[in-house]
């Protein structure tokens, strides 16, 4: 049993005896040493089953993840699958106070604000760029599952220091030379992670773009930024409902996922887009692994206000 915390919310993750044993260490690392002392109100049970399937009961705050025996042969895929199910289920069971964005985030301004590196629909370069920026300034906040609160309209990134970072094999020699696993934790990475869970106001959004030359920057005005950010806002919920959209998934079809109960009545996604588009948004060209320093340098110049 362990606890996945998102600000003042939490999901209790329970591993049944029938679940693959490799998941016990993984789930313990998700929450560090934090264990629940009182019921959290929301929980996810992970167990073995005849087939792999996910059931999310929004009204009751309960998640059941059943794993077929044949999945146990690939621990990395299992770990990614549990992480996806936990974070995405926590997001849809919320009451609209948090948006789950697809991307990474690091601190800026001496830890007073956050920079998010989000998916603009191309799905590449987010983690590498975030790690590169953190190596020059700030510390790591979260990878892949960027929960964001909106306080009086201001987007604020929720730090998730216990979540792992997924470094691509071709980027590992540049970012984490001693990496041997697909998911890396704070102790495995050269850049520090932030302490605490206080949400940080979002001061800049960076979108990696392979359509631009490495290091080329393009400022994106609010109307265009809103369209550009739609993928980052909707991607995780879309992949929860249809897991075939994921590059790595423990599911083979949308029929293996059931979401029951009432979702928030208002269209929170549109409100989130309005607030995010009010933050400065830039696209930066990314290319091959050797081009990463050029892209990072361009972002750093923008952060520091250099011409």
PDB file of C-alpha atoms in Angstrom:
ATOM      1  CA  UNK A   1       0.000   0.000   0.000  1.00  0.00           C
ATOM      2  CA  UNK A   2       1.295   3.477  -0.839  1.00  0.00           C
ATOM      3  CA  UNK A   3       0.037   6.942  -1.635  1.00  0.00           C
ATOM      4  CA  UNK A   4       0.271   8.927  -4.871  1.00  0.00           C
ATOM      5  CA  UNK A   5      -0.013  12.599  -3.868  1.00  0.00           C
ATOM      6  CA  UNK A   6      -1.109  15.481  -6.100  1.00  0.00           C
ATOM      7  CA  UNK A   7      -1.096  18.624  -4.002  1.00  0.00           C
ATOM      8  CA  UNK A   8      -3.745  18.081  -1.301  1.00  0.00           C
ATOM      9  CA  UNK A   9      -5.274  15.122  -3.134  1.00  0.00           C
ATOM     10  CA  UNK A  10      -4.144  11.523  -2.903  1.00  0.00           C
ATOM     11  CA  UNK A  11      -4.813   8.113  -4.410  1.00  0.00           C
ATOM     12  CA  UNK A  12      -4.183   5.074  -2.245  1.00  0.00           C
ATOM     13  CA  UNK A  13      -2.608   2.310  -4.367  1.00  0.00           C
ATOM     14  CA  UNK A  14      -3.046  -1.232  -3.092  1.00  0.00           C
ATOM     15  CA  UNK A  15      -1.215  -4.187  -4.627  1.00  0.00           C
ATOM     16  CA  UNK A  16      -3.024  -7.507  -4.211  1.00  0.00           C
ATOM     17  CA  UNK A  17      -1.156 -10.737  -3.655  1.00  0.00           C
ATOM     18  CA  UNK A  18      -2.264 -11.919  -7.108  1.00  0.00           C
ATOM     19  CA  UNK A  19      -0.531  -8.967  -8.855  1.00  0.00           C
ATOM     20  CA  UNK A  20       3.007  -9.353 -10.278  1.00  0.00           C
ATOM     21  CA  UNK A  21       5.516  -9.085  -7.418  1.00  0.00           C
ATOM     22  CA  UNK A  22       7.725  -6.632  -9.328  1.00  0.00           C
ATOM     23  CA  UNK A  23       5.066  -3.941  -8.818  1.00  0.00           C
ATOM     24  CA  UNK A  24       5.542  -3.781  -5.053  1.00  0.00           C
ATOM     25  CA  UNK A  25       8.945  -2.093  -5.260  1.00  0.00           C
ATOM     26  CA  UNK A  26       7.740   0.202  -8.038  1.00  0.00           C
ATOM     27  CA  UNK A  27       4.663   1.426  -6.179  1.00  0.00           C
ATOM     28  CA  UNK A  28       6.713   1.939  -3.007  1.00  0.00           C
ATOM     29  CA  UNK A  29       9.092   4.181  -4.964  1.00  0.00           C
ATOM     30  CA  UNK A  30       6.191   6.248  -6.307  1.00  0.00           C
ATOM     31  CA  UNK A  31       5.300   7.461  -2.844  1.00  0.00           C
ATOM     32  CA  UNK A  32       8.717   7.333  -1.187  1.00  0.00           C
ATOM     33  CA  UNK A  33       8.164   6.876   2.522  1.00  0.00           C
ATOM     34  CA  UNK A  34       4.693   8.439   2.612  1.00  0.00           C
ATOM     35  CA  UNK A  35       2.018   5.974   3.691  1.00  0.00           C
ATOM     36  CA  UNK A  36      -1.612   6.806   4.426  1.00  0.00           C
ATOM     37  CA  UNK A  37      -2.647   6.957   8.070  1.00  0.00           C
ATOM     38  CA  UNK A  38      -6.315   7.725   7.332  1.00  0.00           C
ATOM     39  CA  UNK A  39      -8.575   6.737   4.418  1.00  0.00           C
ATOM     40  CA  UNK A  40      -7.902   8.966   1.401  1.00  0.00           C
ATOM     41  CA  UNK A  41     -11.373   8.670  -0.132  1.00  0.00           C
ATOM     42  CA  UNK A  42      -9.940   7.469  -3.456  1.00  0.00           C
ATOM     43  CA  UNK A  43      -8.154   4.201  -4.078  1.00  0.00           C
ATOM     44  CA  UNK A  44      -6.792   1.923  -6.802  1.00  0.00           C
ATOM     45  CA  UNK A  45      -6.602  -1.837  -6.415  1.00  0.00           C
ATOM     46  CA  UNK A  46      -4.067  -3.643  -8.613  1.00  0.00           C
ATOM     47  CA  UNK A  47      -4.578  -7.389  -8.928  1.00  0.00           C
ATOM     48  CA  UNK A  48      -4.015 -10.328 -11.210  1.00  0.00           C
ATOM     49  CA  UNK A  49      -6.778 -11.404 -13.570  1.00  0.00           C
ATOM     50  CA  UNK A  50      -7.704 -13.502 -16.576  1.00  0.00           C
ATOM     51  CA  UNK A  51      -7.416 -10.427 -18.791  1.00  0.00           C
ATOM     52  CA  UNK A  52      -6.020  -6.920 -18.482  1.00  0.00           C
ATOM     53  CA  UNK A  53      -8.680  -4.310 -17.847  1.00  0.00           C
ATOM     54  CA  UNK A  54      -9.237  -1.023 -16.035  1.00  0.00           C
ATOM     55  CA  UNK A  55     -12.449   0.043 -14.311  1.00  0.00           C
ATOM     56  CA  UNK A  56     -12.807   3.624 -13.028  1.00  0.00           C
ATOM     57  CA  UNK A  57     -15.819   4.469 -10.851  1.00  0.00           C
ATOM     58  CA  UNK A  58     -15.836   8.273 -10.792  1.00  0.00           C
ATOM     59  CA  UNK A  59     -18.635   8.695  -8.253  1.00  0.00           C
ATOM     60  CA  UNK A  60     -17.191   6.262  -5.714  1.00  0.00           C
ATOM     61  CA  UNK A  61     -13.570   7.252  -6.281  1.00  0.00           C
ATOM     62  CA  UNK A  62     -12.510   3.657  -6.895  1.00  0.00           C
ATOM     63  CA  UNK A  63     -10.221   2.158  -9.546  1.00  0.00           C
ATOM     64  CA  UNK A  64      -9.641  -1.519 -10.303  1.00  0.00           C
ATOM     65  CA  UNK A  65      -6.680  -2.493 -12.491  1.00  0.00           C
ATOM     66  CA  UNK A  66      -6.541  -6.180 -13.385  1.00  0.00           C
ATOM     67  CA  UNK A  67      -3.387  -7.525 -15.022  1.00  0.00           C
ATOM     68  CA  UNK A  68      -3.189 -10.676 -17.128  1.00  0.00           C
ATOM     69  CA  UNK A  69      -0.439 -13.102 -16.167  1.00  0.00           C
ATOM     70  CA  UNK A  70       1.415 -12.784 -19.482  1.00  0.00           C
ATOM     71  CA  UNK A  71       2.199  -9.114 -18.769  1.00  0.00           C
ATOM     72  CA  UNK A  72       4.528 -10.043 -15.894  1.00  0.00           C
ATOM     73  CA  UNK A  73       7.351 -10.782 -18.325  1.00  0.00           C
ATOM     74  CA  UNK A  74       7.894  -7.065 -19.064  1.00  0.00           C
ATOM     75  CA  UNK A  75       8.255  -5.184 -15.756  1.00  0.00           C
ATOM     76  CA  UNK A  76       8.971  -1.816 -17.437  1.00  0.00           C
ATOM     77  CA  UNK A  77       5.720  -1.922 -19.418  1.00  0.00           C
ATOM     78  CA  UNK A  78       3.834  -2.958 -16.281  1.00  0.00           C
ATOM     79  CA  UNK A  79       5.267  -0.040 -14.312  1.00  0.00           C
ATOM     80  CA  UNK A  80       4.405   2.456 -17.047  1.00  0.00           C
ATOM     81  CA  UNK A  81       0.897   0.989 -17.282  1.00  0.00           C
ATOM     82  CA  UNK A  82       0.247   1.330 -13.551  1.00  0.00           C
ATOM     83  CA  UNK A  83       1.568   4.897 -13.588  1.00  0.00           C
ATOM     84  CA  UNK A  84      -0.663   5.822 -16.541  1.00  0.00           C
ATOM     85  CA  UNK A  85      -3.720   4.262 -14.928  1.00  0.00           C
ATOM     86  CA  UNK A  86      -3.128   5.914 -11.542  1.00  0.00           C
ATOM     87  CA  UNK A  87      -2.461   9.452 -12.786  1.00  0.00           C
ATOM     88  CA  UNK A  88      -5.181   9.494 -15.438  1.00  0.00           C
ATOM     89  CA  UNK A  89      -7.795   7.950 -13.146  1.00  0.00           C
ATOM     90  CA  UNK A  90      -6.967  10.477 -10.431  1.00  0.00           C
ATOM     91  CA  UNK A  91      -7.498  13.248 -12.985  1.00  0.00           C
ATOM     92  CA  UNK A  92     -10.924  12.081 -14.206  1.00  0.00           C
ATOM     93  CA  UNK A  93     -12.113  11.439 -10.646  1.00  0.00           C
ATOM     94  CA  UNK A  94     -11.396  15.049  -9.725  1.00  0.00           C
ATOM     95  CA  UNK A  95     -13.990  17.796  -9.510  1.00  0.00           C
ATOM     96  CA  UNK A  96     -12.352  20.030 -12.107  1.00  0.00           C
ATOM     97  CA  UNK A  97      -9.867  21.793  -9.847  1.00  0.00           C
ATOM     98  CA  UNK A  98      -6.882  20.185 -11.592  1.00  0.00           C
ATOM     99  CA  UNK A  99      -5.978  19.650 -15.238  1.00  0.00           C
ATOM    100  CA  UNK A 100      -3.599  16.861 -16.234  1.00  0.00           C
ATOM    101  CA  UNK A 101      -1.281  18.160 -18.949  1.00  0.00           C
ATOM    102  CA  UNK A 102       0.922  15.997 -21.158  1.00  0.00           C
ATOM    103  CA  UNK A 103       4.457  17.203 -20.580  1.00  0.00           C
ATOM    104  CA  UNK A 104       7.253  17.960 -18.135  1.00  0.00           C
ATOM    105  CA  UNK A 105       8.042  20.905 -15.892  1.00  0.00           C
ATOM    106  CA  UNK A 106      11.025  22.494 -14.131  1.00  0.00           C
ATOM    107  CA  UNK A 107      11.449  25.404 -11.748  1.00  0.00           C
ATOM    108  CA  UNK A 108      12.513  28.917 -12.768  1.00  0.00           C
ATOM    109  CA  UNK A 109      13.231  32.253 -11.077  1.00  0.00           C
ATOM    110  CA  UNK A 110      15.044  30.609  -8.193  1.00  0.00           C
ATOM    111  CA  UNK A 111      12.140  28.255  -7.533  1.00  0.00           C
ATOM    112  CA  UNK A 112       9.465  30.965  -7.564  1.00  0.00           C
ATOM    113  CA  UNK A 113       7.780  29.822 -10.799  1.00  0.00           C
ATOM    114  CA  UNK A 114       7.612  26.936 -13.253  1.00  0.00           C
ATOM    115  CA  UNK A 115       8.369  26.311 -16.916  1.00  0.00           C
ATOM    116  CA  UNK A 116       6.338  23.581 -18.630  1.00  0.00           C
ATOM    117  CA  UNK A 117       7.585  21.673 -21.675  1.00  0.00           C
ATOM    118  CA  UNK A 118       4.373  20.381 -23.235  1.00  0.00           C
ATOM    119  CA  UNK A 119       3.309  18.173 -26.116  1.00  0.00           C
ATOM    120  CA  UNK A 120       2.197  20.142 -29.150  1.00  0.00           C
ATOM    121  CA  UNK A 121       1.055  17.070 -31.045  1.00  0.00           C
ATOM    122  CA  UNK A 122       4.419  15.710 -32.130  1.00  0.00           C
ATOM    123  CA  UNK A 123       5.176  13.778 -28.940  1.00  0.00           C
ATOM    124  CA  UNK A 124       8.965  14.085 -28.893  1.00  0.00           C
ATOM    125  CA  UNK A 125      11.599  16.032 -26.991  1.00  0.00           C
ATOM    126  CA  UNK A 126       9.666  17.026 -23.854  1.00  0.00           C
ATOM    127  CA  UNK A 127      11.599  15.104 -21.204  1.00  0.00           C
ATOM    128  CA  UNK A 128      14.987  15.665 -22.836  1.00  0.00           C
ATOM    129  CA  UNK A 129      14.434  19.401 -23.161  1.00  0.00           C
ATOM    130  CA  UNK A 130      13.161  19.699 -19.580  1.00  0.00           C
ATOM    131  CA  UNK A 131      16.156  17.791 -18.210  1.00  0.00           C
ATOM    132  CA  UNK A 132      18.499  19.945 -20.272  1.00  0.00           C
ATOM    133  CA  UNK A 133      16.968  23.206 -19.003  1.00  0.00           C
ATOM    134  CA  UNK A 134      17.016  21.971 -15.390  1.00  0.00           C
ATOM    135  CA  UNK A 135      20.714  21.192 -15.714  1.00  0.00           C
ATOM    136  CA  UNK A 136      21.337  24.916 -16.342  1.00  0.00           C
ATOM    137  CA  UNK A 137      18.710  26.491 -14.117  1.00  0.00           C
ATOM    138  CA  UNK A 138      16.236  25.275 -11.553  1.00  0.00           C
ATOM    139  CA  UNK A 139      15.209  21.764 -10.598  1.00  0.00           C
ATOM    140  CA  UNK A 140      12.865  19.051 -11.830  1.00  0.00           C
ATOM    141  CA  UNK A 141       9.169  19.165 -10.954  1.00  0.00           C
ATOM    142  CA  UNK A 142       7.394  16.421 -12.901  1.00  0.00           C
ATOM    143  CA  UNK A 143       7.595  14.343 -16.078  1.00  0.00           C
ATOM    144  CA  UNK A 144       4.742  13.262 -18.353  1.00  0.00           C
ATOM    145  CA  UNK A 145       1.930  13.859 -15.829  1.00  0.00           C
ATOM    146  CA  UNK A 146       1.869  17.614 -15.202  1.00  0.00           C
ATOM    147  CA  UNK A 147      -1.058  18.289 -12.877  1.00  0.00           C
ATOM    148  CA  UNK A 148      -1.939  21.983 -12.999  1.00  0.00           C
ATOM    149  CA  UNK A 149      -4.201  23.969 -10.684  1.00  0.00           C
ATOM    150  CA  UNK A 150      -5.848  27.255 -11.668  1.00  0.00           C
ATOM    151  CA  UNK A 151      -5.825  29.770  -8.839  1.00  0.00           C
ATOM    152  CA  UNK A 152      -7.774  32.902  -9.752  1.00  0.00           C
ATOM    153  CA  UNK A 153      -7.069  32.031 -13.387  1.00  0.00           C
ATOM    154  CA  UNK A 154      -3.307  31.597 -12.865  1.00  0.00           C
ATOM    155  CA  UNK A 155      -2.029  28.133 -13.940  1.00  0.00           C
ATOM    156  CA  UNK A 156       0.140  26.591 -11.205  1.00  0.00           C
ATOM    157  CA  UNK A 157       2.145  23.378 -11.690  1.00  0.00           C
ATOM    158  CA  UNK A 158       1.906  20.813  -8.878  1.00  0.00           C
ATOM    159  CA  UNK A 159       5.332  19.277  -8.094  1.00  0.00           C
ATOM    160  CA  UNK A 160       5.434  15.469  -8.196  1.00  0.00           C
ATOM    161  CA  UNK A 161       8.985  14.706  -6.983  1.00  0.00           C
ATOM    162  CA  UNK A 162       8.428  10.975  -6.469  1.00  0.00           C
ATOM    163  CA  UNK A 163       7.294  10.246 -10.042  1.00  0.00           C
ATOM    164  CA  UNK A 164       9.921   8.755 -12.386  1.00  0.00           C
ATOM    165  CA  UNK A 165      11.262  10.322 -15.579  1.00  0.00           C
ATOM    166  CA  UNK A 166      11.287   8.388 -18.859  1.00  0.00           C
ATOM    167  CA  UNK A 167      14.507   9.059 -20.769  1.00  0.00           C
ATOM    168  CA  UNK A 168      14.665   7.760 -24.340  1.00  0.00           C
ATOM    169  CA  UNK A 169      17.473   5.284 -25.004  1.00  0.00           C
ATOM    170  CA  UNK A 170      19.102   7.525 -27.625  1.00  0.00           C
ATOM    171  CA  UNK A 171      19.055  10.522 -25.228  1.00  0.00           C
ATOM    172  CA  UNK A 172      20.313   8.687 -22.145  1.00  0.00           C
ATOM    173  CA  UNK A 173      24.043   9.111 -22.919  1.00  0.00           C
ATOM    174  CA  UNK A 174      23.564  12.896 -22.973  1.00  0.00           C
ATOM    175  CA  UNK A 175      21.203  13.233 -20.007  1.00  0.00           C
ATOM    176  CA  UNK A 176      21.865  10.294 -17.688  1.00  0.00           C
ATOM    177  CA  UNK A 177      25.058   8.491 -18.766  1.00  0.00           C
ATOM    178  CA  UNK A 178      24.685   5.708 -16.212  1.00  0.00           C
ATOM    179  CA  UNK A 179      21.016   4.997 -16.928  1.00  0.00           C
ATOM    180  CA  UNK A 180      20.180   1.318 -17.217  1.00  0.00           C
ATOM    181  CA  UNK A 181      16.383   1.373 -16.870  1.00  0.00           C
ATOM    182  CA  UNK A 182      13.539   3.003 -18.791  1.00  0.00           C
ATOM    183  CA  UNK A 183      12.125   4.831 -15.774  1.00  0.00           C
ATOM    184  CA  UNK A 184      14.547   6.933 -13.728  1.00  0.00           C
ATOM    185  CA  UNK A 185      13.976   8.469 -10.309  1.00  0.00           C
ATOM    186  CA  UNK A 186      15.428  11.540  -8.608  1.00  0.00           C
ATOM    187  CA  UNK A 187      18.461   9.613  -7.351  1.00  0.00           C
ATOM    188  CA  UNK A 188      19.198   8.405 -10.905  1.00  0.00           C
ATOM    189  CA  UNK A 189      19.199  11.844 -12.546  1.00  0.00           C
ATOM    190  CA  UNK A 190      21.928  14.536 -12.584  1.00  0.00           C
ATOM    191  CA  UNK A 191      19.469  17.425 -12.092  1.00  0.00           C
ATOM    192  CA  UNK A 192      17.968  17.889  -8.603  1.00  0.00           C
ATOM    193  CA  UNK A 193      14.266  17.583  -7.867  1.00  0.00           C
ATOM    194  CA  UNK A 194      12.335  20.211  -5.962  1.00  0.00           C
ATOM    195  CA  UNK A 195      11.348  19.701  -2.355  1.00  0.00           C
ATOM    196  CA  UNK A 196       7.757  20.036  -1.238  1.00  0.00           C
ATOM    197  CA  UNK A 197       4.396  19.967  -3.013  1.00  0.00           C
ATOM    198  CA  UNK A 198       3.551  23.686  -3.231  1.00  0.00           C
ATOM    199  CA  UNK A 199       2.114  24.552  -6.687  1.00  0.00           C
ATOM    200  CA  UNK A 200       4.270  27.020  -8.622  1.00  0.00           C
ATOM    201  CA  UNK A 201       2.844  29.653 -11.000  1.00  0.00           C
ATOM    202  CA  UNK A 202       3.504  28.857 -14.640  1.00  0.00           C
ATOM    203  CA  UNK A 203       5.651  31.580 -16.234  1.00  0.00           C
ATOM    204  CA  UNK A 204       6.514  30.024 -19.624  1.00  0.00           C
ATOM    205  CA  UNK A 205       5.319  27.161 -21.839  1.00  0.00           C
ATOM    206  CA  UNK A 206       7.750  25.548 -24.284  1.00  0.00           C
ATOM    207  CA  UNK A 207       6.584  23.312 -27.150  1.00  0.00           C
ATOM    208  CA  UNK A 208       9.263  21.145 -28.847  1.00  0.00           C
ATOM    209  CA  UNK A 209       8.802  21.286 -32.624  1.00  0.00           C
ATOM    210  CA  UNK A 210      10.634  19.083 -35.107  1.00  0.00           C
ATOM    211  CA  UNK A 211       9.304  21.272 -37.901  1.00  0.00           C
ATOM    212  CA  UNK A 212      11.723  24.043 -36.885  1.00  0.00           C
ATOM    213  CA  UNK A 213      15.501  24.039 -37.163  1.00  0.00           C
ATOM    214  CA  UNK A 214      17.229  23.003 -33.900  1.00  0.00           C
ATOM    215  CA  UNK A 215      17.377  26.027 -31.625  1.00  0.00           C
ATOM    216  CA  UNK A 216      14.955  28.132 -33.692  1.00  0.00           C
ATOM    217  CA  UNK A 217      12.405  29.932 -31.498  1.00  0.00           C
ATOM    218  CA  UNK A 218       8.917  31.096 -32.454  1.00  0.00           C
ATOM    219  CA  UNK A 219       6.709  33.119 -30.117  1.00  0.00           C
ATOM    220  CA  UNK A 220       3.100  31.962 -30.384  1.00  0.00           C
ATOM    221  CA  UNK A 221       0.325  34.553 -29.897  1.00  0.00           C
ATOM    222  CA  UNK A 222      -2.664  33.666 -27.700  1.00  0.00           C
ATOM    223  CA  UNK A 223      -5.175  32.584 -30.398  1.00  0.00           C
ATOM    224  CA  UNK A 224      -2.706  30.198 -32.034  1.00  0.00           C
ATOM    225  CA  UNK A 225      -1.348  29.095 -28.645  1.00  0.00           C
ATOM    226  CA  UNK A 226      -4.793  27.964 -27.596  1.00  0.00           C
ATOM    227  CA  UNK A 227      -5.006  25.575 -30.552  1.00  0.00           C
ATOM    228  CA  UNK A 228      -1.411  24.440 -30.038  1.00  0.00           C
ATOM    229  CA  UNK A 229      -2.046  23.593 -26.375  1.00  0.00           C
ATOM    230  CA  UNK A 230      -5.202  21.551 -26.983  1.00  0.00           C
ATOM    231  CA  UNK A 231      -3.226  18.326 -27.373  1.00  0.00           C
ATOM    232  CA  UNK A 232      -1.460  18.822 -24.029  1.00  0.00           C
ATOM    233  CA  UNK A 233      -4.807  19.423 -22.277  1.00  0.00           C
ATOM    234  CA  UNK A 234      -6.765  16.530 -23.822  1.00  0.00           C
ATOM    235  CA  UNK A 235      -4.119  13.874 -24.486  1.00  0.00           C
ATOM    236  CA  UNK A 236      -4.167  11.968 -21.196  1.00  0.00           C
ATOM    237  CA  UNK A 237      -7.944  11.667 -21.013  1.00  0.00           C
ATOM    238  CA  UNK A 238      -8.070  10.600 -24.673  1.00  0.00           C
ATOM    239  CA  UNK A 239      -5.489   7.887 -23.988  1.00  0.00           C
ATOM    240  CA  UNK A 240      -7.345   6.746 -20.883  1.00  0.00           C
ATOM    241  CA  UNK A 241     -10.470   6.213 -22.974  1.00  0.00           C
ATOM    242  CA  UNK A 242      -8.571   4.707 -25.947  1.00  0.00           C
ATOM    243  CA  UNK A 243      -5.250   3.135 -24.834  1.00  0.00           C
ATOM    244  CA  UNK A 244      -4.296   2.291 -28.434  1.00  0.00           C
ATOM    245  CA  UNK A 245      -3.239   5.952 -28.738  1.00  0.00           C
ATOM    246  CA  UNK A 246      -0.347   5.282 -26.335  1.00  0.00           C
ATOM    247  CA  UNK A 247       3.117   4.391 -27.618  1.00  0.00           C
ATOM    248  CA  UNK A 248       3.512   2.062 -24.616  1.00  0.00           C
ATOM    249  CA  UNK A 249       0.394   0.440 -23.173  1.00  0.00           C
ATOM    250  CA  UNK A 250      -0.691  -2.618 -21.218  1.00  0.00           C
ATOM    251  CA  UNK A 251      -4.053  -2.583 -23.027  1.00  0.00           C
ATOM    252  CA  UNK A 252      -4.864  -3.770 -26.527  1.00  0.00           C
ATOM    253  CA  UNK A 253      -8.223  -2.053 -27.094  1.00  0.00           C
ATOM    254  CA  UNK A 254     -10.586   0.596 -25.755  1.00  0.00           C
ATOM    255  CA  UNK A 255     -12.962  -2.211 -24.705  1.00  0.00           C
ATOM    256  CA  UNK A 256     -10.595  -3.011 -21.820  1.00  0.00           C
ATOM    257  CA  UNK A 257     -11.295   0.348 -20.131  1.00  0.00           C
ATOM    258  CA  UNK A 258     -14.569   1.244 -18.410  1.00  0.00           C
ATOM    259  CA  UNK A 259     -15.299   4.673 -16.921  1.00  0.00           C
ATOM    260  CA  UNK A 260     -18.579   4.946 -15.016  1.00  0.00           C
ATOM    261  CA  UNK A 261     -20.229   7.784 -13.115  1.00  0.00           C
ATOM    262  CA  UNK A 262     -20.561  11.514 -13.659  1.00  0.00           C
ATOM    263  CA  UNK A 263     -17.720  13.675 -14.932  1.00  0.00           C
ATOM    264  CA  UNK A 264     -17.661  17.420 -14.141  1.00  0.00           C
ATOM    265  CA  UNK A 265     -20.638  19.068 -15.838  1.00  0.00           C
ATOM    266  CA  UNK A 266     -18.812  22.173 -17.043  1.00  0.00           C
ATOM    267  CA  UNK A 267     -16.277  22.152 -19.862  1.00  0.00           C
ATOM    268  CA  UNK A 268     -13.125  22.516 -17.789  1.00  0.00           C
ATOM    269  CA  UNK A 269     -10.840  21.816 -20.740  1.00  0.00           C
ATOM    270  CA  UNK A 270     -11.864  25.012 -22.511  1.00  0.00           C
ATOM    271  CA  UNK A 271     -11.329  27.074 -19.372  1.00  0.00           C
ATOM    272  CA  UNK A 272      -7.909  25.499 -18.913  1.00  0.00           C
ATOM    273  CA  UNK A 273      -6.995  26.371 -22.499  1.00  0.00           C
ATOM    274  CA  UNK A 274      -7.968  30.010 -21.962  1.00  0.00           C
ATOM    275  CA  UNK A 275      -5.774  30.271 -18.863  1.00  0.00           C
ATOM    276  CA  UNK A 276      -2.815  28.459 -20.411  1.00  0.00           C
ATOM    277  CA  UNK A 277      -2.921  30.530 -23.602  1.00  0.00           C
ATOM    278  CA  UNK A 278      -2.489  33.669 -21.474  1.00  0.00           C
ATOM    279  CA  UNK A 279       0.962  32.392 -20.423  1.00  0.00           C
ATOM    280  CA  UNK A 280       3.836  33.140 -22.854  1.00  0.00           C
ATOM    281  CA  UNK A 281       4.126  30.187 -25.262  1.00  0.00           C
ATOM    282  CA  UNK A 282       7.122  29.474 -27.502  1.00  0.00           C
ATOM    283  CA  UNK A 283       7.961  26.737 -29.964  1.00  0.00           C
ATOM    284  CA  UNK A 284      11.569  25.583 -30.120  1.00  0.00           C
ATOM    285  CA  UNK A 285      13.150  23.496 -32.840  1.00  0.00           C
ATOM    286  CA  UNK A 286      14.439  20.082 -31.776  1.00  0.00           C
ATOM    287  CA  UNK A 287      16.283  17.529 -33.832  1.00  0.00           C
ATOM    288  CA  UNK A 288      18.635  14.617 -33.216  1.00  0.00           C
ATOM    289  CA  UNK A 289      20.222  13.881 -29.817  1.00  0.00           C
ATOM    290  CA  UNK A 290      23.334  15.857 -30.716  1.00  0.00           C
ATOM    291  CA  UNK A 291      21.138  18.917 -31.352  1.00  0.00           C
ATOM    292  CA  UNK A 292      19.839  19.004 -27.761  1.00  0.00           C
ATOM    293  CA  UNK A 293      22.443  21.512 -26.456  1.00  0.00           C
ATOM    294  CA  UNK A 294      21.466  23.947 -29.236  1.00  0.00           C
ATOM    295  CA  UNK A 295      17.770  23.705 -28.345  1.00  0.00           C
ATOM    296  CA  UNK A 296      18.455  24.053 -24.615  1.00  0.00           C
ATOM    297  CA  UNK A 297      20.681  27.094 -25.203  1.00  0.00           C
ATOM    298  CA  UNK A 298      17.918  28.792 -27.195  1.00  0.00           C
ATOM    299  CA  UNK A 299      15.381  28.243 -24.407  1.00  0.00           C
ATOM    300  CA  UNK A 300      17.848  29.521 -21.815  1.00  0.00           C
ATOM    301  CA  UNK A 301      18.386  32.707 -23.809  1.00  0.00           C
ATOM    302  CA  UNK A 302      14.626  33.235 -23.889  1.00  0.00           C
ATOM    303  CA  UNK A 303      14.315  32.634 -20.146  1.00  0.00           C
ATOM    304  CA  UNK A 304      17.109  35.100 -19.372  1.00  0.00           C
ATOM    305  CA  UNK A 305      15.792  37.694 -21.817  1.00  0.00           C
ATOM    306  CA  UNK A 306      18.916  37.654 -24.025  1.00  0.00           C
ATOM    307  CA  UNK A 307      18.510  38.835 -27.604  1.00  0.00           C
TER     308      UNK A 307
END
